[in-house]
Structure formats: C-alpha cells, structure tokens
Amino acid sequence: MATRALDHQERRVPDLRTRTSALLAAASLTASFLGGVAIREDGLSVFAILALAALVLTAGFALAVLWPAQLLFAIDPEEMYAELYDDRDDPAVYLRRAANALREAHAENLAKLDLRDLWFRISAILLGAQTLLWALALAVS
C-alpha cells in the first residue's frame, strides 16, 4: 500500500505543475490585455497598482509551486539493504522497518505536496483578484 501511495504522489507532481503553468500563463495574459488597456487609458491608478501587486504575488506563489522539490518516490535498494542488514535474520522486523521507511517518505512528500497545493490555490485566488482589479481599473477610467 505504501508504494501505491508513493506512486499516486508521483503522478500528482506533473498534474500540479501543468495546472500551475496554465495559471501563470492566464495571469500573464490577463495583465497583458486588461492591464495594457487600463494603464493606457488611465495610467497607474490605485486599482492598476493593486492589480500589478496581485500579478507579482500570483507569479511568486506559482513559481514557488514550480520550484523543484526534494521528493522521494522510490527507495534505493542498495541503501535500504545496508540500512536493514542488521535485521536480515528477523523478517518481521525487516519488513516492518521497510514499510516504515516507505510510510515516512509518503508523509514527508505529502507535507511538501500539500504546501504546494496551498500555494496553487493562493495563486488562483490572486489571479481572480487581479482580474477583478483590472476590471475595476477599466471601469473607473
């Protein structure tokens, strides 16, 4: 079961990266189109400055998601053998320690992936705020 959980986590990473890349592209396009018109018509209004701040924060959180993370999805057999060698004569202890190592890797990965999921959600909220702020900048111009 622990190896399946690690496999599931390994599939989560490219999915999260793909969604984050799309969100970053959407933030850039929103700023380019709405921001370009808003700034051209009214200059750097309060709403435009807030929208630019939302863009920077969106990009920052998105880049944090995309930044490489130290995640463990497979155990090095040589390393595991060396670690468990002393328990080779007691299969129950050997297997329990091996399972615990996989469970610990899963728990460490889960914490890192959950944090990246949170950063993605914050980026999505900021993208919504950016879009709203650009719309407000256009409405008051």
PDB file of C-alpha atoms in Angstrom:
ATOM      1  CA  MET A   1       0.000   0.000   0.000  1.00  0.00           C
ATOM      2  CA  ALA A   2       2.855   2.403   0.783  1.00  0.00           C
ATOM      3  CA  THR A   3       4.340   2.007  -2.692  1.00  0.00           C
ATOM      4  CA  ARG A   4       0.946   2.738  -4.297  1.00  0.00           C
ATOM      5  CA  ALA A   5       0.658   5.888  -2.170  1.00  0.00           C
ATOM      6  CA  LEU A   6       4.088   6.993  -3.412  1.00  0.00           C
ATOM      7  CA  ASP A   7       3.021   6.246  -6.997  1.00  0.00           C
ATOM      8  CA  HIS A   8      -0.075   8.397  -6.507  1.00  0.00           C
ATOM      9  CA  GLN A   9       2.051  11.248  -5.168  1.00  0.00           C
ATOM     10  CA  GLU A  10       4.438  10.923  -8.090  1.00  0.00           C
ATOM     11  CA  ARG A  11       1.513  11.381 -10.506  1.00  0.00           C
ATOM     12  CA  ARG A  12       0.346  14.444  -8.542  1.00  0.00           C
ATOM     13  CA  VAL A  13       3.520  16.405  -9.263  1.00  0.00           C
ATOM     14  CA  PRO A  14       3.218  16.778 -13.064  1.00  0.00           C
ATOM     15  CA  ASP A  15      -0.506  17.490 -12.723  1.00  0.00           C
ATOM     16  CA  LEU A  16       0.160  20.292 -10.257  1.00  0.00           C
ATOM     17  CA  ARG A  17       2.954  21.680 -12.443  1.00  0.00           C
ATOM     18  CA  THR A  18       0.700  21.669 -15.515  1.00  0.00           C
ATOM     19  CA  ARG A  19      -2.129  23.450 -13.714  1.00  0.00           C
ATOM     20  CA  THR A  20       0.293  25.982 -12.253  1.00  0.00           C
ATOM     21  CA  SER A  21       1.883  26.693 -15.629  1.00  0.00           C
ATOM     22  CA  ALA A  22      -1.569  27.303 -17.122  1.00  0.00           C
ATOM     23  CA  LEU A  23      -2.444  29.612 -14.228  1.00  0.00           C
ATOM     24  CA  LEU A  24       0.778  31.557 -14.726  1.00  0.00           C
ATOM     25  CA  ALA A  25       0.019  31.922 -18.432  1.00  0.00           C
ATOM     26  CA  ALA A  26      -3.506  33.124 -17.617  1.00  0.00           C
ATOM     27  CA  ALA A  27      -2.129  35.689 -15.170  1.00  0.00           C
ATOM     28  CA  SER A  28       0.292  36.972 -17.804  1.00  0.00           C
ATOM     29  CA  LEU A  29      -2.404  37.212 -20.473  1.00  0.00           C
ATOM     30  CA  THR A  30      -4.793  38.963 -18.097  1.00  0.00           C
ATOM     31  CA  ALA A  31      -2.160  41.532 -17.217  1.00  0.00           C
ATOM     32  CA  SER A  32      -1.181  41.977 -20.860  1.00  0.00           C
ATOM     33  CA  PHE A  33      -4.662  42.550 -22.221  1.00  0.00           C
ATOM     34  CA  LEU A  34      -6.651  44.112 -19.389  1.00  0.00           C
ATOM     35  CA  GLY A  35      -3.656  45.781 -17.805  1.00  0.00           C
ATOM     36  CA  GLY A  36      -2.437  47.221 -21.065  1.00  0.00           C
ATOM     37  CA  VAL A  37      -5.788  48.839 -21.793  1.00  0.00           C
ATOM     38  CA  ALA A  38      -6.294  50.039 -18.208  1.00  0.00           C
ATOM     39  CA  ILE A  39      -2.861  51.616 -17.927  1.00  0.00           C
ATOM     40  CA  ARG A  40      -3.063  53.165 -21.406  1.00  0.00           C
ATOM     41  CA  GLU A  41      -6.434  54.761 -20.617  1.00  0.00           C
ATOM     42  CA  ASP A  42      -5.906  55.849 -17.010  1.00  0.00           C
ATOM     43  CA  GLY A  43      -2.249  55.419 -16.165  1.00  0.00           C
ATOM     44  CA  LEU A  44      -1.221  53.787 -12.926  1.00  0.00           C
ATOM     45  CA  SER A  45      -4.408  54.179 -10.913  1.00  0.00           C
ATOM     46  CA  VAL A  46      -4.813  52.659  -7.457  1.00  0.00           C
ATOM     47  CA  PHE A  47      -6.637  49.669  -8.966  1.00  0.00           C
ATOM     48  CA  ALA A  48      -3.913  49.204 -11.578  1.00  0.00           C
ATOM     49  CA  ILE A  49      -1.197  49.249  -8.904  1.00  0.00           C
ATOM     50  CA  LEU A  50      -3.154  46.735  -6.810  1.00  0.00           C
ATOM     51  CA  ALA A  51      -3.650  44.553  -9.898  1.00  0.00           C
ATOM     52  CA  LEU A  52       0.090  44.665 -10.601  1.00  0.00           C
ATOM     53  CA  ALA A  53       0.766  43.681  -6.987  1.00  0.00           C
ATOM     54  CA  ALA A  54      -1.668  40.768  -7.380  1.00  0.00           C
ATOM     55  CA  LEU A  55       0.184  39.756 -10.561  1.00  0.00           C
ATOM     56  CA  VAL A  56       3.538  39.771  -8.773  1.00  0.00           C
ATOM     57  CA  LEU A  57       2.132  37.739  -5.873  1.00  0.00           C
ATOM     58  CA  THR A  58       0.441  35.310  -8.271  1.00  0.00           C
ATOM     59  CA  ALA A  59       3.722  34.792 -10.094  1.00  0.00           C
ATOM     60  CA  GLY A  60       5.625  34.413  -6.833  1.00  0.00           C
ATOM     61  CA  PHE A  61       3.341  31.713  -5.446  1.00  0.00           C
ATOM     62  CA  ALA A  62       3.177  29.971  -8.839  1.00  0.00           C
ATOM     63  CA  LEU A  63       6.954  29.940  -9.139  1.00  0.00           C
ATOM     64  CA  ALA A  64       7.175  28.514  -5.618  1.00  0.00           C
ATOM     65  CA  VAL A  65       4.961  25.649  -6.785  1.00  0.00           C
ATOM     66  CA  LEU A  66       7.109  25.101  -9.877  1.00  0.00           C
ATOM     67  CA  TRP A  67      10.405  25.275  -7.983  1.00  0.00           C
ATOM     68  CA  PRO A  68      11.988  21.797  -7.759  1.00  0.00           C
ATOM     69  CA  ALA A  69      11.304  19.976  -4.508  1.00  0.00           C
ATOM     70  CA  GLN A  70      13.162  17.170  -2.802  1.00  0.00           C
ATOM     71  CA  LEU A  71      10.570  14.399  -3.041  1.00  0.00           C
ATOM     72  CA  LEU A  72      11.213  10.688  -2.599  1.00  0.00           C
ATOM     73  CA  PHE A  73       9.137   8.310  -4.723  1.00  0.00           C
ATOM     74  CA  ALA A  74      11.398   5.273  -4.724  1.00  0.00           C
ATOM     75  CA  ILE A  75      13.783   3.703  -2.257  1.00  0.00           C
ATOM     76  CA  ASP A  76      17.339   2.933  -3.322  1.00  0.00           C
ATOM     77  CA  PRO A  77      17.663  -0.854  -2.883  1.00  0.00           C
ATOM     78  CA  GLU A  78      21.363  -0.649  -2.007  1.00  0.00           C
ATOM     79  CA  GLU A  79      20.701   1.975   0.654  1.00  0.00           C
ATOM     80  CA  MET A  80      17.734   0.061   2.054  1.00  0.00           C
ATOM     81  CA  TYR A  81      19.703  -3.190   2.168  1.00  0.00           C
ATOM     82  CA  ALA A  82      22.537  -1.504   4.062  1.00  0.00           C
ATOM     83  CA  GLU A  83      20.077   0.123   6.463  1.00  0.00           C
ATOM     84  CA  LEU A  84      18.184  -3.101   7.156  1.00  0.00           C
ATOM     85  CA  TYR A  85      21.129  -5.519   7.023  1.00  0.00           C
ATOM     86  CA  ASP A  86      21.286  -5.962  10.795  1.00  0.00           C
ATOM     87  CA  ASP A  87      17.690  -7.232  10.825  1.00  0.00           C
ATOM     88  CA  ARG A  88      18.099  -9.711   7.951  1.00  0.00           C
ATOM     89  CA  ASP A  89      17.546 -12.707  10.257  1.00  0.00           C
ATOM     90  CA  ASP A  90      14.215 -11.397  11.558  1.00  0.00           C
ATOM     91  CA  PRO A  91      11.844 -10.982   8.595  1.00  0.00           C
ATOM     92  CA  ALA A  92       9.088  -9.385  10.681  1.00  0.00           C
ATOM     93  CA  VAL A  93      11.382  -6.597  11.885  1.00  0.00           C
ATOM     94  CA  TYR A  94      12.965  -6.262   8.436  1.00  0.00           C
ATOM     95  CA  LEU A  95       9.609  -5.855   6.700  1.00  0.00           C
ATOM     96  CA  ARG A  96       8.249  -3.520   9.376  1.00  0.00           C
ATOM     97  CA  ARG A  97      11.261  -1.236   9.089  1.00  0.00           C
ATOM     98  CA  ALA A  98      10.997  -1.267   5.285  1.00  0.00           C
ATOM     99  CA  ALA A  99       7.301  -0.396   5.457  1.00  0.00           C
ATOM    100  CA  ASN A 100       8.017   2.359   7.978  1.00  0.00           C
ATOM    101  CA  ALA A 101      10.627   3.856   5.652  1.00  0.00           C
ATOM    102  CA  LEU A 102       8.063   3.977   2.841  1.00  0.00           C
ATOM    103  CA  ARG A 103       5.443   5.450   5.174  1.00  0.00           C
ATOM    104  CA  GLU A 104       7.876   8.151   6.321  1.00  0.00           C
ATOM    105  CA  ALA A 105       8.720   9.015   2.708  1.00  0.00           C
ATOM    106  CA  HIS A 106       4.996   9.265   1.954  1.00  0.00           C
ATOM    107  CA  ALA A 107       4.402  11.544   4.968  1.00  0.00           C
ATOM    108  CA  GLU A 108       7.296  13.844   4.048  1.00  0.00           C
ATOM    109  CA  ASN A 109       6.133  14.054   0.431  1.00  0.00           C
ATOM    110  CA  LEU A 110       2.553  14.670   1.497  1.00  0.00           C
ATOM    111  CA  ALA A 111       3.509  17.678   3.608  1.00  0.00           C
ATOM    112  CA  LYS A 112       5.509  19.188   0.719  1.00  0.00           C
ATOM    113  CA  LEU A 113       2.802  18.490  -1.862  1.00  0.00           C
ATOM    114  CA  ASP A 114       0.036  19.826   0.365  1.00  0.00           C
ATOM    115  CA  LEU A 115       2.002  23.049   0.826  1.00  0.00           C
ATOM    116  CA  ARG A 116       2.396  23.357  -2.942  1.00  0.00           C
ATOM    117  CA  ASP A 117      -1.343  22.742  -3.357  1.00  0.00           C
ATOM    118  CA  LEU A 118      -1.974  25.597  -0.919  1.00  0.00           C
ATOM    119  CA  TRP A 119       0.352  27.874  -2.884  1.00  0.00           C
ATOM    120  CA  PHE A 120      -1.502  26.939  -6.073  1.00  0.00           C
ATOM    121  CA  ARG A 121      -4.869  27.801  -4.503  1.00  0.00           C
ATOM    122  CA  ILE A 122      -3.490  31.134  -3.277  1.00  0.00           C
ATOM    123  CA  SER A 123      -2.227  31.841  -6.820  1.00  0.00           C
ATOM    124  CA  ALA A 124      -5.661  31.059  -8.247  1.00  0.00           C
ATOM    125  CA  ILE A 125      -7.348  33.402  -5.776  1.00  0.00           C
ATOM    126  CA  LEU A 126      -4.817  36.111  -6.586  1.00  0.00           C
ATOM    127  CA  LEU A 127      -5.475  35.630 -10.302  1.00  0.00           C
ATOM    128  CA  GLY A 128      -9.170  36.228  -9.633  1.00  0.00           C
ATOM    129  CA  ALA A 129      -8.314  39.310  -7.602  1.00  0.00           C
ATOM    130  CA  GLN A 130      -6.020  40.557 -10.362  1.00  0.00           C
ATOM    131  CA  THR A 131      -8.765  40.149 -12.964  1.00  0.00           C
ATOM    132  CA  LEU A 132     -11.276  41.950 -10.760  1.00  0.00           C
ATOM    133  CA  LEU A 133      -8.840  44.785 -10.067  1.00  0.00           C
ATOM    134  CA  TRP A 134      -8.078  45.245 -13.781  1.00  0.00           C
ATOM    135  CA  ALA A 135     -11.814  45.328 -14.464  1.00  0.00           C
ATOM    136  CA  LEU A 136     -12.269  47.954 -11.763  1.00  0.00           C
ATOM    137  CA  ALA A 137      -9.360  49.947 -13.196  1.00  0.00           C
ATOM    138  CA  LEU A 138     -11.079  49.882 -16.571  1.00  0.00           C
ATOM    139  CA  ALA A 139     -14.492  50.741 -15.099  1.00  0.00           C
ATOM    140  CA  VAL A 140     -13.304  53.866 -13.320  1.00  0.00           C
ATOM    141  CA  SER A 141     -11.191  55.148 -16.210  1.00  0.00           C
TER     142      SER A 141
END
